[in-house]
XYZ file of N, CA and C in Angstrom:
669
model
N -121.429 0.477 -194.192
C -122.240 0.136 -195.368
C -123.722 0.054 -195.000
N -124.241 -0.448 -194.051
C -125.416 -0.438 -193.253
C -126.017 0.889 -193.288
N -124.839 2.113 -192.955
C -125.283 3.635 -192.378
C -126.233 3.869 -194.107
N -124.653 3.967 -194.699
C -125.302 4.180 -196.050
C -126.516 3.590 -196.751
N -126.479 2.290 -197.059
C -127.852 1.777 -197.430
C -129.029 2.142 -196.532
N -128.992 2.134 -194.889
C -130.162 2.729 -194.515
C -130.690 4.713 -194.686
N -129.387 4.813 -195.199
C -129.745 6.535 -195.299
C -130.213 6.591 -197.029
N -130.325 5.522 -197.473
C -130.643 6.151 -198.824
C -129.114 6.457 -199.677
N -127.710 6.273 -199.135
C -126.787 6.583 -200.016
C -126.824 5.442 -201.211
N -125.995 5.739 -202.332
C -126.083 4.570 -203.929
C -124.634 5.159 -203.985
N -123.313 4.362 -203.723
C -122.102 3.965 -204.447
C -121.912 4.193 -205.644
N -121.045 4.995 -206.006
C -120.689 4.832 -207.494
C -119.521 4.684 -207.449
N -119.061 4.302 -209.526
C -117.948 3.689 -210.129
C -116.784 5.428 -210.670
N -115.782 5.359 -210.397
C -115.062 6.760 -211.035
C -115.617 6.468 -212.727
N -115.468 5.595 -213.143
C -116.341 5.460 -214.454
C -117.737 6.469 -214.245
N -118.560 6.061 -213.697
C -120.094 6.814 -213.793
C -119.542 8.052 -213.088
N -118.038 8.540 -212.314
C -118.207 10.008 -211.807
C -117.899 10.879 -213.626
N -117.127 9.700 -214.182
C -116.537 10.327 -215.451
C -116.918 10.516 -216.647
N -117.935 9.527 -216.879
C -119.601 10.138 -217.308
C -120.572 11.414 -216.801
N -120.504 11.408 -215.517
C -121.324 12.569 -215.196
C -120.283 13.864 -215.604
N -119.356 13.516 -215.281
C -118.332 15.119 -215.414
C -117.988 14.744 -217.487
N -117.856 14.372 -217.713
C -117.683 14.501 -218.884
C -119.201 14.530 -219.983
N -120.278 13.820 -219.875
C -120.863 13.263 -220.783
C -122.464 14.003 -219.807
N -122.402 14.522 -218.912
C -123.887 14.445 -218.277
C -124.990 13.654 -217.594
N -123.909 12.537 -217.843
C -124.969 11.122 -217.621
C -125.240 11.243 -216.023
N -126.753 11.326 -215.704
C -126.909 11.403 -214.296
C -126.311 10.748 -213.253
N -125.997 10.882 -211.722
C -125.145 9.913 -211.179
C -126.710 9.828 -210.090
N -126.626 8.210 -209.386
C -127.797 8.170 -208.892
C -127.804 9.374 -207.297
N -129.133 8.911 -207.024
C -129.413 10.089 -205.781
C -128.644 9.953 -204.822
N -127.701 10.636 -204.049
C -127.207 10.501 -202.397
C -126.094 9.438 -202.878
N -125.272 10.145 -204.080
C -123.931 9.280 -204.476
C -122.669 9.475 -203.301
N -122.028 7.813 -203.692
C -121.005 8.322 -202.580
C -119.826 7.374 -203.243
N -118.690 7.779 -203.246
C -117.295 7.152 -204.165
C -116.627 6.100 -202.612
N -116.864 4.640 -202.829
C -115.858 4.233 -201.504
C -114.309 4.020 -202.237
N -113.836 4.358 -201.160
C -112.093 4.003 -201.905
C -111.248 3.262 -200.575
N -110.339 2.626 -200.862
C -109.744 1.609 -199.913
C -108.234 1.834 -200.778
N -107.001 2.271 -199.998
C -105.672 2.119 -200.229
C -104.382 1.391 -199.583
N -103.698 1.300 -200.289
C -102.428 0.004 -200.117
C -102.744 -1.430 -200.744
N -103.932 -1.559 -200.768
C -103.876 -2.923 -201.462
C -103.854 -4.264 -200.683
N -104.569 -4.152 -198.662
C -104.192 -4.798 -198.436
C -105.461 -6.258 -198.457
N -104.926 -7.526 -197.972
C -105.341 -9.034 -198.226
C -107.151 -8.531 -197.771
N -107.131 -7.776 -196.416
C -108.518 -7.554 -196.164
C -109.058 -6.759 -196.949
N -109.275 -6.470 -197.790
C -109.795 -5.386 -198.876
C -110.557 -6.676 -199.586
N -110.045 -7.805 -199.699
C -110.439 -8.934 -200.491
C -111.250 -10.398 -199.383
N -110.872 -9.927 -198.264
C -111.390 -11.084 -197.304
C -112.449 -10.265 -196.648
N -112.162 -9.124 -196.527
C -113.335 -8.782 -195.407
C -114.027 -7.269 -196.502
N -113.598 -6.517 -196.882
C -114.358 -5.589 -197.444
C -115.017 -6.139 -198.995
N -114.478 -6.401 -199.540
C -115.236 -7.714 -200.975
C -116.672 -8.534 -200.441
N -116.407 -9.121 -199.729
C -117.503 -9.675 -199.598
C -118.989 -8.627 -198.913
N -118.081 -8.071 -198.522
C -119.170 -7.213 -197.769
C -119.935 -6.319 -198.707
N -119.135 -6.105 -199.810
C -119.979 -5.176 -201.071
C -120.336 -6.119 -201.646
N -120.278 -7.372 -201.632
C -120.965 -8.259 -202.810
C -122.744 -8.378 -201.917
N -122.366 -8.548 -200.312
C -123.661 -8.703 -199.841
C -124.479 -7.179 -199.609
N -124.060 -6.034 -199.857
C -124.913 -4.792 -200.060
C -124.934 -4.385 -201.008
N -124.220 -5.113 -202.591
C -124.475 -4.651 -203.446
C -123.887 -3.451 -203.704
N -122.637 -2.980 -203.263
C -121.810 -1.654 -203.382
C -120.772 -1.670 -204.183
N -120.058 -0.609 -205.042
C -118.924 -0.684 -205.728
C -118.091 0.328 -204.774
N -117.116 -0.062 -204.883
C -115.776 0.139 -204.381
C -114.661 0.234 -205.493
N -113.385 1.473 -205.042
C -112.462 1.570 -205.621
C -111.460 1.352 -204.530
N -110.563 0.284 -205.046
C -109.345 -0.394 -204.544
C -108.156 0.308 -205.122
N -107.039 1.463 -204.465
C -105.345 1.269 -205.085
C -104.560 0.250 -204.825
N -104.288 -0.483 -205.673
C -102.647 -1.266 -205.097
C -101.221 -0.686 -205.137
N -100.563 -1.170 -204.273
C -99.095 -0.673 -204.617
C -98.506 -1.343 -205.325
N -98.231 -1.748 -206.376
C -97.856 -2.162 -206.928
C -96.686 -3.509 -206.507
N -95.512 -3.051 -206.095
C -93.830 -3.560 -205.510
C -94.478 -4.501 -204.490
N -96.313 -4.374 -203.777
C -96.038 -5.268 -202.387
C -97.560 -6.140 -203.004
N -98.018 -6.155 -204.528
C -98.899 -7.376 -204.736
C -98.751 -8.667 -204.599
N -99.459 -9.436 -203.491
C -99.205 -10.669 -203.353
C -98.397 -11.066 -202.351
N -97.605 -9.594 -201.770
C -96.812 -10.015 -200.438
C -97.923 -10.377 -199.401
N -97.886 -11.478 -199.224
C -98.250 -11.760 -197.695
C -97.762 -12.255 -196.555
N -96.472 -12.418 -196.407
C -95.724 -12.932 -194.993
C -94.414 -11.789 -194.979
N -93.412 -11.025 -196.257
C -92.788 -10.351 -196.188
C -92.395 -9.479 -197.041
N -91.735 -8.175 -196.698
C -91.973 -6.910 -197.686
C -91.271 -7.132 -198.782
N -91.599 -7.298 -199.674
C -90.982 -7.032 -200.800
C -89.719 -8.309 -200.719
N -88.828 -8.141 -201.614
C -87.777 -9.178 -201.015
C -86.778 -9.512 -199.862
N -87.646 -9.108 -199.281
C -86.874 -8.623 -197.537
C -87.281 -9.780 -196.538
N -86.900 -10.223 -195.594
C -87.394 -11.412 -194.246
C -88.199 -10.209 -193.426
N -88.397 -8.636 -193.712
C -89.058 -7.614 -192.963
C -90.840 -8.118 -192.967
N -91.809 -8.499 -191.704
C -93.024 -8.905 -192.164
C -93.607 -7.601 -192.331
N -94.636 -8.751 -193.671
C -95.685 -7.519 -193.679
C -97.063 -7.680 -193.621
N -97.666 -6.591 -193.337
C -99.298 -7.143 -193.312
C -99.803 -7.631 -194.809
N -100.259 -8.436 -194.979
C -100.664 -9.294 -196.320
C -101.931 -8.504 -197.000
N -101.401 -8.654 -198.228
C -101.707 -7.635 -199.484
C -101.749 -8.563 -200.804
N -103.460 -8.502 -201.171
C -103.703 -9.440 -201.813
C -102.967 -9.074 -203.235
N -103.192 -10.421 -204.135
C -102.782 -10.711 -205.318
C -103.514 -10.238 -206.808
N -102.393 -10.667 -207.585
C -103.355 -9.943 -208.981
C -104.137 -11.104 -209.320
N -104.408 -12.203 -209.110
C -105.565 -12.873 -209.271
C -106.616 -12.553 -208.329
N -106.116 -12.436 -207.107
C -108.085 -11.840 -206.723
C -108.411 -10.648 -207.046
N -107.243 -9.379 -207.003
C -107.686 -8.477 -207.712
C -108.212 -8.760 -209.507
N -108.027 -9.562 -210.163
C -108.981 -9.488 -210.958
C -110.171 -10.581 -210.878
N -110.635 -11.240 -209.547
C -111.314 -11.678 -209.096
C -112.646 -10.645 -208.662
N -112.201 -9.882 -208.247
C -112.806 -8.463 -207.548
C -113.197 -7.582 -208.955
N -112.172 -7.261 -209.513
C -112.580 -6.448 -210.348
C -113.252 -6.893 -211.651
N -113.645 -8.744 -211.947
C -114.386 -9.141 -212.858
C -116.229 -9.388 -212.190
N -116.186 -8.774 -210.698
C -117.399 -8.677 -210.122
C -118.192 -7.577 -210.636
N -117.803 -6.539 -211.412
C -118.185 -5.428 -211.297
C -118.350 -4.382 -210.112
N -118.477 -5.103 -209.008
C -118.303 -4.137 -208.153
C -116.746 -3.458 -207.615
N -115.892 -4.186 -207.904
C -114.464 -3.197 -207.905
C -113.907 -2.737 -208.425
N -113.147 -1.677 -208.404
C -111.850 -0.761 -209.540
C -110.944 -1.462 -208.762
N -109.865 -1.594 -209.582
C -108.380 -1.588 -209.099
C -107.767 -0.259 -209.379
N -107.142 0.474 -209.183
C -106.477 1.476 -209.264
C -104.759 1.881 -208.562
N -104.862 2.947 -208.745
C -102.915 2.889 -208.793
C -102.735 3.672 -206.921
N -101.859 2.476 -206.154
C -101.142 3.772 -205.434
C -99.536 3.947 -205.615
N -99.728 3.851 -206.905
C -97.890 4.350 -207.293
C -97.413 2.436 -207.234
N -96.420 2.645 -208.314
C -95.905 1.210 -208.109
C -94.650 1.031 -207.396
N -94.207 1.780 -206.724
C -93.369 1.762 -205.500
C -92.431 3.099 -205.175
N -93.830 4.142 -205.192
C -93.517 5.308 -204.563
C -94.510 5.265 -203.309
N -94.181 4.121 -202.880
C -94.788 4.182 -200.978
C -94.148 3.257 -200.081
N -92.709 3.349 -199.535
C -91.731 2.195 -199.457
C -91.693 2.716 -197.876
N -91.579 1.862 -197.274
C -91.443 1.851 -195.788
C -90.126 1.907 -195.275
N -89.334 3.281 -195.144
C -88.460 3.485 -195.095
C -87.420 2.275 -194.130
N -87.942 2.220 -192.605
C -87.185 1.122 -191.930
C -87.092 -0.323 -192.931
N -87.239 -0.605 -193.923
C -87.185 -2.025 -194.242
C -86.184 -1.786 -195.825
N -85.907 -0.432 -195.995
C -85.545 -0.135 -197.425
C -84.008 0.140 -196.867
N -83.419 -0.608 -198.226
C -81.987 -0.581 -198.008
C -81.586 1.170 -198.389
N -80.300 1.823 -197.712
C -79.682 2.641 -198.047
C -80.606 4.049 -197.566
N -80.343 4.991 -198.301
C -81.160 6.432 -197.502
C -81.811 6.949 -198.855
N -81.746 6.023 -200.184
C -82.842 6.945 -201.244
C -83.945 6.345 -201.412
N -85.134 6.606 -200.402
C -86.467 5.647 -199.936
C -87.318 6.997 -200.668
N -88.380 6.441 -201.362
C -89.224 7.266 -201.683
C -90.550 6.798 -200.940
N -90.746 7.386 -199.775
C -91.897 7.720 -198.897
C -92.788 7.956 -199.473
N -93.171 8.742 -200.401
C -94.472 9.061 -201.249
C -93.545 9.690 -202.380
N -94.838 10.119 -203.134
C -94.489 10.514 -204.641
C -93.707 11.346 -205.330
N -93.472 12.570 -204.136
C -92.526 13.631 -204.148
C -90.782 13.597 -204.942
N -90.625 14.795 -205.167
C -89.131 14.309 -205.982
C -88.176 14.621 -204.922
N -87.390 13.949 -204.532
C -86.318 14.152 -203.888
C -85.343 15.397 -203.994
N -85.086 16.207 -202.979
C -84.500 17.249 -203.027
C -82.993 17.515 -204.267
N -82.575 16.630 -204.164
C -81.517 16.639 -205.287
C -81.612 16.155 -206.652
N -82.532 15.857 -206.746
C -83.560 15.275 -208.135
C -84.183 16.663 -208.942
N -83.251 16.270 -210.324
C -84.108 17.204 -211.232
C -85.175 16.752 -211.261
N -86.177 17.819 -212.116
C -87.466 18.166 -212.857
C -87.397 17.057 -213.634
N -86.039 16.833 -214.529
C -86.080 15.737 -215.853
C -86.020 14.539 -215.043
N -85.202 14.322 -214.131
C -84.963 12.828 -213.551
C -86.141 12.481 -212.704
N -87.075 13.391 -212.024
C -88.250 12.943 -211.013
C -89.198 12.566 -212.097
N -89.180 13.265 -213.417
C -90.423 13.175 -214.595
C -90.360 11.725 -215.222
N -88.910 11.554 -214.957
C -88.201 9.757 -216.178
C -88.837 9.115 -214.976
N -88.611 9.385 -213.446
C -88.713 8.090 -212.429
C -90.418 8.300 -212.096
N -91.409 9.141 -212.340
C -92.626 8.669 -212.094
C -93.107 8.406 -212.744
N -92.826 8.535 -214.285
C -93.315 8.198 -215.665
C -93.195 6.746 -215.470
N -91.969 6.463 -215.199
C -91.818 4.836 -214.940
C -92.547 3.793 -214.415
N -92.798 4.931 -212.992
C -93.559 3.819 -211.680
C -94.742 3.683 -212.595
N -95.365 4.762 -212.731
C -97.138 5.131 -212.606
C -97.033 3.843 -214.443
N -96.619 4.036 -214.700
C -96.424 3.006 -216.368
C -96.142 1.816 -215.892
N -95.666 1.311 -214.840
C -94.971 -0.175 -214.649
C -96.518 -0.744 -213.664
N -96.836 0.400 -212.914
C -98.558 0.409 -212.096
C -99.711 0.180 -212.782
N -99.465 0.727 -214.101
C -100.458 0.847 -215.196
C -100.741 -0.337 -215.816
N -99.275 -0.712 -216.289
C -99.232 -2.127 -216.842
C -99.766 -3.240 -216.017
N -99.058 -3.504 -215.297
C -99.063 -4.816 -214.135
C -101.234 -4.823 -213.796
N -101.308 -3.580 -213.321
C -102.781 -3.194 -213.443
C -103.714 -4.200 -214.047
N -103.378 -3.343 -215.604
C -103.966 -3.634 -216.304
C -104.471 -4.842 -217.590
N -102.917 -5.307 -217.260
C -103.013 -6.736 -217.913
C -103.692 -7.988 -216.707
N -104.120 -7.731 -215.446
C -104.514 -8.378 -214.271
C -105.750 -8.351 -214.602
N -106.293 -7.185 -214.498
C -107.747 -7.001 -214.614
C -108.451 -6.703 -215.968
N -107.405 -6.241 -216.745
C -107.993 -6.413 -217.872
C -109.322 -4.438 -218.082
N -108.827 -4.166 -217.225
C -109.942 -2.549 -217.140
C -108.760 -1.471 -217.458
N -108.975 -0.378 -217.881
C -108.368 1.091 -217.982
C -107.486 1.601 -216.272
N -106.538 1.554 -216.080
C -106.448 1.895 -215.186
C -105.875 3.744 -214.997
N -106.516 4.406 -214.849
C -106.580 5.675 -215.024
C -106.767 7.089 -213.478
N -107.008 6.395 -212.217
C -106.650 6.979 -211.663
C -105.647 6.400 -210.622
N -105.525 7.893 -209.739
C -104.176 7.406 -209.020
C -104.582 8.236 -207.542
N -104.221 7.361 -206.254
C -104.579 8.153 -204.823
C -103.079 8.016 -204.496
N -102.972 9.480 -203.848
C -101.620 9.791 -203.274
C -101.492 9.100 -202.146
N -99.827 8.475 -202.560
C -99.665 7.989 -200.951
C -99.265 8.877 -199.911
N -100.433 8.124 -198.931
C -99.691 9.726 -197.807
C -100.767 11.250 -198.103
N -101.485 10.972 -199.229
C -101.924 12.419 -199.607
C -101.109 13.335 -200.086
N -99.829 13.150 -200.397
C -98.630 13.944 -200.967
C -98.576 14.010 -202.488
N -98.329 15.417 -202.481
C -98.640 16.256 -203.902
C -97.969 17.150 -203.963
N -97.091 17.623 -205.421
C -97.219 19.171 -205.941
C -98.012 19.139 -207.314
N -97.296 20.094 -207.858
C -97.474 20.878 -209.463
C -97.239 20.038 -209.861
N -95.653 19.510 -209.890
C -94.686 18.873 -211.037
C -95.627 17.006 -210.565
N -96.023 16.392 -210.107
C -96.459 15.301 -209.752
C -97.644 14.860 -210.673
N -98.653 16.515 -210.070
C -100.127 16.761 -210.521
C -99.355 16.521 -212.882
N -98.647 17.737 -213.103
C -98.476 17.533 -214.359
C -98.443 16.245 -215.002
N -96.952 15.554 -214.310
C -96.924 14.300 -215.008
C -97.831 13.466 -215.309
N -98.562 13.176 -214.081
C -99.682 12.235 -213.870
C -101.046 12.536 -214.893
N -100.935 13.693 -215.744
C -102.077 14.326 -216.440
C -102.018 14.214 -217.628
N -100.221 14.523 -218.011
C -99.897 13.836 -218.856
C -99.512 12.879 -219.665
N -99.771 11.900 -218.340
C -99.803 10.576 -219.286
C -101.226 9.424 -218.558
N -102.160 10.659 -219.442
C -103.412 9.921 -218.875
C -104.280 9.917 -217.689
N -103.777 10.217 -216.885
C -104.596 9.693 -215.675
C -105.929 11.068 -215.448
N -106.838 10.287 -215.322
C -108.344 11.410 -215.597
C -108.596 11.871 -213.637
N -107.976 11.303 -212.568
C -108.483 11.721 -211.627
C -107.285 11.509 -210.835
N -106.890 12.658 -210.010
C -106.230 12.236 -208.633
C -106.926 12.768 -206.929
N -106.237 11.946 -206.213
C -107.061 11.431 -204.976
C -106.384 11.658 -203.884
N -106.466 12.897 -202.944
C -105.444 13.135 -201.896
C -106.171 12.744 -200.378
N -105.743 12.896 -199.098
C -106.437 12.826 -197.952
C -106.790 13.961 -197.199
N -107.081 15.073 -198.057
C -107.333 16.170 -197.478
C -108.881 15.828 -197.171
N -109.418 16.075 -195.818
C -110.703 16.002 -195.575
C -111.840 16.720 -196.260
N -112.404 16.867 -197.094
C -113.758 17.126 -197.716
C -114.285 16.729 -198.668
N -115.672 16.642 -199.007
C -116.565 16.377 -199.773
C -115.787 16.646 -201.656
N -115.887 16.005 -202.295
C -115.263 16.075 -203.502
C -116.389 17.157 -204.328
N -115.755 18.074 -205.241
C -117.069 18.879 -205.700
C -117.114 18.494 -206.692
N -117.906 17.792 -207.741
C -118.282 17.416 -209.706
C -118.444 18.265 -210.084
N -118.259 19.047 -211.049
C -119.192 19.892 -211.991
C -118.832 19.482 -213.363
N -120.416 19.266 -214.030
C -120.410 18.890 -215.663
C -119.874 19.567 -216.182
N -118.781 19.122 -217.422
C -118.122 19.216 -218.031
C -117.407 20.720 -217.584
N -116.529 20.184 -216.311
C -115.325 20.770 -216.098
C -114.372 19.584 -215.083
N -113.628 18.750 -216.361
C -112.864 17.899 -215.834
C -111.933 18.171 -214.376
N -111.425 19.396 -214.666
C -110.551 19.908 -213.570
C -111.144 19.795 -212.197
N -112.395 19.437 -212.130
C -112.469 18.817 -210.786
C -112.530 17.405 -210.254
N -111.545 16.895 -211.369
C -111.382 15.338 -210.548
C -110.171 15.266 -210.184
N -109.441 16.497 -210.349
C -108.220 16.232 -209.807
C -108.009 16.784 -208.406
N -107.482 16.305 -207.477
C -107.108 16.447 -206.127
C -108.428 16.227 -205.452
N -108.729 15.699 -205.525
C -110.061 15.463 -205.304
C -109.923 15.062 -203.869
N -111.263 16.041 -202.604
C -110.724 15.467 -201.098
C -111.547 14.364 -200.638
N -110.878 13.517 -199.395
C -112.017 12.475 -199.464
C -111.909 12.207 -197.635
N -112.905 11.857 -197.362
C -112.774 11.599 -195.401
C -112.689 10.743 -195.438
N -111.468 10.146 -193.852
C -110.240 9.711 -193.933
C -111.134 8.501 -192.991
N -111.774 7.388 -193.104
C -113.126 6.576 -192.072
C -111.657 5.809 -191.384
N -111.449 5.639 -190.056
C -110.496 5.364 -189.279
C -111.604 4.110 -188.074
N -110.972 3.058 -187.449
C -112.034 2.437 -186.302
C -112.278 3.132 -185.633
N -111.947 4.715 -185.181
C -112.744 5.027 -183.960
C -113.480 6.418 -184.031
N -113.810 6.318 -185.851
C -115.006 7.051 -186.391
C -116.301 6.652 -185.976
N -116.879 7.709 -185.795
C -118.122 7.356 -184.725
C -118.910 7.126 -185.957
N -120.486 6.947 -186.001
C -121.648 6.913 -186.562
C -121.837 8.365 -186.714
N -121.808 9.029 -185.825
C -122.356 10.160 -186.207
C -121.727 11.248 -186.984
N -120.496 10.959 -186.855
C -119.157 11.505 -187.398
C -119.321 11.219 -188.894
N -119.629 10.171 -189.082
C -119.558 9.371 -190.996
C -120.699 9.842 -191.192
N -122.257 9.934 -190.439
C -122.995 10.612 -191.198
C -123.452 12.128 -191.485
N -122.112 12.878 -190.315
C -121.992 14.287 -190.866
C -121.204 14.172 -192.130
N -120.262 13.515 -192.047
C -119.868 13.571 -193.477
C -120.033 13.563 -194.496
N -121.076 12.873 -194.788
C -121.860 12.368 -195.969
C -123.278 12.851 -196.050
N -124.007 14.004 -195.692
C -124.793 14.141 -195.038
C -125.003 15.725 -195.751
């Protein structure tokens, strides 16, 4: 956050990307989208505060199935790393500086801790899964993600980052058709806007900032 504020970068909201791609509305100079996924407790202890003191907006996904777990997964004695709640997420997101957003409401299950062998790892339809039955079961999640969302924070919740970065066609469709204005994979590159051609908020690529990303590395990136 330092790199950025001393280079002149300005944070924006998928709101102001969805103004500029829809409506024209300028986005400021040397824009840059932060995003943070899984939903976990440090997103709210250590990255929150840190945009409240540089003044940055940030977009947060939760998983939905693990809000508020903080000692174990889901209803399991399996630990897990702690993953804040829908009260600080709408703690965060009544700052203005955060989105809450979707990472699937439990199409990202950690296979060792999930009973039986039908674990949905990411969003994908399972090989023996119709077209109709993968369409009923993500319609579900991404609606039960939507809800829970959105009655928390009280905002539109409208996009969605792949867990895992995992995608097809049939995923991309559903998700388009019931609403969602942007999706978010981990393919490494620069996201491209162009006014009023929505179709580029979908799959949108984003670099993957890891601890043993250098300085110089994040500011080729952005750069």
């Amino acid at each position: 956050m330092q790199l950025l504020k001393d280079g002149g970068y300005h944070t924006v909201s998928f709101d102001q990307i969805f103004d500029f791609v829809e409506k024209g509305t300028p986005l400021p100079e040397k824009p840059v989208c932060l995003t943070f996924d899984d939903g976990y407790l440090s997103n709210y202890e250590i990255a929150y505060p840190l945009l409240k003191e540089y003044g940055m907006k940030a977009t947060f996904f939760a998983i939905g199935a693990t809000v508020g777990n903080t000692e174990h997964y889901k209803d399991t004695e399996f630990p897990i790393t702690p993953h804040y709640s829908y009260e600080q997420a709408k703690e965060m997101s009544d700052s203005g500086l955060v989105s809450i957003q979707s990472h699937t409401f439990d199409m990202h299950q950690w296979a060792p801790y999930e009973p039986g062998d039908r674990v949905r790892n990411n969003i994908l339809r399972w090989k023996d899964e119709t077209e109709e039955e993968y369409t009923e079961a993500l319609t579900a999640d991404f609606s039960k993600s939507r809800e829970e969302l959105e009655a928390a924070t009280g905002k539109p919740v409208n996009v969605l980052a792949y867990p895992g970065g995992q995608f097809d066609a049939l995923s991309e469709s559903v998700l388009r058709s019931l609403g969602v204005k942007a999706t978010l994979t981990i393919q490494p590159g620069k996201a491209k806007l162009t006014e009023g051609e929505p179709e580029c908020l979908y799959l949108m690529n984003r670099f993957y900032v890891q601890p043993d990303t250098t300085e110089e590395a994040f500011l080729e990136w952005i750069s």
